[in-house]
Amino acid sequence: MFVQNRSESRQFFIAVWQKYQQQQPLEPLEEIIVEVLLQHPEYHHLLTEDNIDRDFLPELGETNPFLHLSLHLALQEQMSTDRPVGIRDLYHQLRFKFQDTHDLEHRILNCLVESLWNAQQKNSAPSDIDYLNCLRQLLRR
C-alpha cells in the first residue's frame, strides 16, 4: 500500500471495502485489509467518500478508523518481516497469555502508538528497544 497522503490512504481503504462488498476479486494485500476490516464492524459505516477529508478528534472521544486500521496493517507487516527483530517471538509468547488475539493486537498497538508518540515528541526515529520493552511489560502483567 503505497500512498502519498492521507486522502489516498483513506480512498484505498474505501475502495477495498467496496470491492469486498461487491464480491469483486481481491489482491493479496486487499484480502489482508478486508480481514482487518471485518474485525471492526464499528467502522464499516465510516468507510465512505464523505469521510476522506474528515478530521477525527480524540479530544471529542472520536477514534480515527483509518489510523486504527493502518496500525493493524503495520503490525501485520512487522510480524511478517520480524521487524523490529524479535517482535514475532514476543507476539507468540503473548498469544499464550492473551487468549483473544484481537485484544492482544490492540494491546500491542498501544505500545506502537506510544513508541510513535515518544519519537514525535523527541523529533527522532521510533525506538525499537522501547517498543519491544513495552511488549515485554505485557508479558509481566
Short mmCIF file of C-alpha atoms in Angstrom, two decimals:
data_model
loop_
_atom_site.label_atom_id
_atom_site.label_comp_id
_atom_site.label_asym_id
_atom_site.label_seq_id
_atom_site.Cartn_x
_atom_site.Cartn_y
_atom_site.Cartn_z
CA MET A 1 0.00 0.00 0.00
CA PHE A 2 2.00 2.92 -1.30
CA VAL A 3 0.13 6.17 -0.90
CA GLN A 4 1.30 9.74 -0.87
CA ASN A 5 -1.13 11.33 1.56
CA ARG A 6 -3.99 10.87 3.97
CA SER A 7 -6.70 11.14 1.32
CA GLU A 8 -5.12 8.47 -0.88
CA SER A 9 -4.75 6.15 2.09
CA ARG A 10 -8.38 6.58 3.07
CA GLN A 11 -9.54 6.20 -0.51
CA PHE A 12 -7.66 2.91 -0.71
CA PHE A 13 -9.45 1.52 2.37
CA ILE A 14 -12.80 2.66 1.00
CA ALA A 15 -12.12 1.14 -2.44
CA VAL A 16 -11.08 -2.19 -0.91
CA TRP A 17 -14.23 -2.26 1.22
CA GLN A 18 -16.38 -1.51 -1.83
CA LYS A 19 -14.67 -4.28 -3.83
CA TYR A 20 -15.34 -6.71 -0.98
CA GLN A 21 -19.00 -5.69 -0.73
CA GLN A 22 -19.40 -6.08 -4.50
CA GLN A 23 -17.74 -9.52 -4.30
CA GLN A 24 -15.02 -8.49 -6.73
CA PRO A 25 -11.70 -10.37 -6.77
CA LEU A 26 -9.19 -9.01 -4.26
CA GLU A 27 -5.42 -8.69 -4.47
CA PRO A 28 -3.45 -10.33 -1.62
CA LEU A 29 -2.95 -7.03 0.22
CA GLU A 30 -6.63 -6.24 -0.18
CA GLU A 31 -7.51 -9.60 1.37
CA ILE A 32 -5.42 -8.71 4.42
CA ILE A 33 -7.14 -5.33 4.65
CA VAL A 34 -10.57 -6.97 4.44
CA GLU A 35 -9.63 -9.34 7.29
CA VAL A 36 -8.81 -6.31 9.44
CA LEU A 37 -11.97 -4.50 8.34
CA LEU A 38 -14.13 -7.48 9.23
CA GLN A 39 -12.75 -7.37 12.77
CA HIS A 40 -14.04 -3.81 13.07
CA PRO A 41 -17.73 -3.65 12.16
CA GLU A 42 -17.97 -0.43 14.16
CA TYR A 43 -16.05 1.31 11.34
CA HIS A 44 -17.95 -0.04 8.35
CA HIS A 45 -20.36 2.90 8.19
CA LEU A 46 -17.38 5.30 8.13
CA LEU A 47 -15.82 3.75 5.03
CA THR A 48 -17.39 6.25 2.66
CA GLU A 49 -16.18 9.06 0.44
CA ASP A 50 -17.76 11.53 2.88
CA ASN A 51 -15.04 10.74 5.42
CA ILE A 52 -11.96 11.10 3.22
CA ASP A 53 -11.21 14.60 4.49
CA ARG A 54 -12.83 14.32 7.90
CA ASP A 55 -10.76 15.03 10.97
CA PHE A 56 -11.43 12.56 13.78
CA LEU A 57 -10.83 14.33 17.08
CA PRO A 58 -9.71 12.23 20.05
CA GLU A 59 -10.47 15.13 22.38
CA LEU A 60 -14.12 14.63 21.37
CA GLY A 61 -13.89 10.90 22.02
CA GLU A 62 -13.54 10.04 18.34
CA THR A 63 -11.28 7.28 17.07
CA ASN A 64 -9.77 7.69 13.64
CA PRO A 65 -10.79 4.42 11.97
CA PHE A 66 -8.32 4.84 9.12
CA LEU A 67 -5.42 5.30 11.52
CA HIS A 68 -6.57 2.38 13.63
CA LEU A 69 -6.85 0.09 10.61
CA SER A 70 -3.44 1.26 9.36
CA LEU A 71 -1.88 0.38 12.70
CA HIS A 72 -3.29 -3.14 12.42
CA LEU A 73 -1.68 -3.40 8.98
CA ALA A 74 1.61 -2.07 10.35
CA LEU A 75 1.57 -4.79 12.99
CA GLN A 76 0.91 -7.45 10.35
CA GLU A 77 3.86 -6.12 8.35
CA GLN A 78 6.06 -6.18 11.44
CA MET A 79 5.06 -9.78 12.09
CA SER A 80 5.73 -10.88 8.51
CA THR A 81 9.21 -9.33 8.47
CA ASP A 82 10.06 -9.77 12.18
CA ARG A 83 10.97 -6.11 12.34
CA PRO A 84 11.80 -4.90 14.82
CA VAL A 85 13.78 -8.07 15.29
CA GLY A 86 12.18 -10.18 17.99
CA ILE A 87 8.60 -8.94 17.66
CA ARG A 88 7.41 -12.19 16.13
CA ASP A 89 8.76 -14.21 19.08
CA LEU A 90 7.27 -11.76 21.59
CA TYR A 91 3.93 -11.94 19.81
CA HIS A 92 3.89 -15.73 20.06
CA GLN A 93 4.75 -15.55 23.76
CA LEU A 94 1.97 -13.03 24.29
CA ARG A 95 -0.51 -15.31 22.48
CA PHE A 96 -0.14 -17.80 25.34
CA LYS A 97 -1.00 -15.09 27.85
CA PHE A 98 -3.86 -13.42 25.98
CA GLN A 99 -6.43 -15.77 24.50
CA ASP A 100 -8.22 -13.12 22.44
CA THR A 101 -5.93 -12.35 19.50
CA HIS A 102 -7.72 -9.14 18.61
CA ASP A 103 -7.46 -7.86 22.18
CA LEU A 104 -3.77 -8.76 22.14
CA GLU A 105 -3.26 -6.83 18.91
CA HIS A 106 -4.88 -3.78 20.48
CA ARG A 107 -2.52 -4.04 23.44
CA ILE A 108 0.43 -4.25 21.06
CA LEU A 109 -0.91 -1.30 19.07
CA ASN A 110 -0.99 0.74 22.27
CA CYS A 111 2.75 0.07 22.61
CA LEU A 112 3.30 1.00 18.96
CA VAL A 113 1.36 4.25 19.34
CA GLU A 114 3.30 5.10 22.49
CA SER A 115 6.56 4.48 20.65
CA LEU A 116 5.49 6.68 17.73
CA TRP A 117 4.26 9.43 20.04
CA ASN A 118 7.53 9.42 22.01
CA ALA A 119 9.53 9.62 18.78
CA GLN A 120 7.44 12.55 17.61
CA GLN A 121 7.95 14.36 20.91
CA LYS A 122 11.73 13.83 20.68
CA ASN A 123 11.83 14.57 16.95
CA SER A 124 13.63 11.26 16.45
CA ALA A 125 13.11 7.82 14.97
CA PRO A 126 10.96 5.43 17.00
CA SER A 127 12.94 3.32 19.44
CA ASP A 128 12.71 -0.38 18.68
CA ILE A 129 14.13 -1.06 22.14
CA ASP A 130 11.42 0.94 23.90
CA TYR A 131 8.72 -0.63 21.74
CA LEU A 132 9.88 -4.17 22.46
CA ASN A 133 10.29 -3.35 26.15
CA CYS A 134 6.68 -2.20 26.23
CA LEU A 135 5.67 -5.56 24.77
CA ARG A 136 7.79 -7.36 27.36
CA GLN A 137 5.91 -5.44 30.04
CA LEU A 138 2.70 -7.01 28.73
CA LEU A 139 4.21 -10.41 29.46
CA ARG A 140 4.86 -9.41 33.07
CA ARG A 141 1.36 -8.09 33.78
#
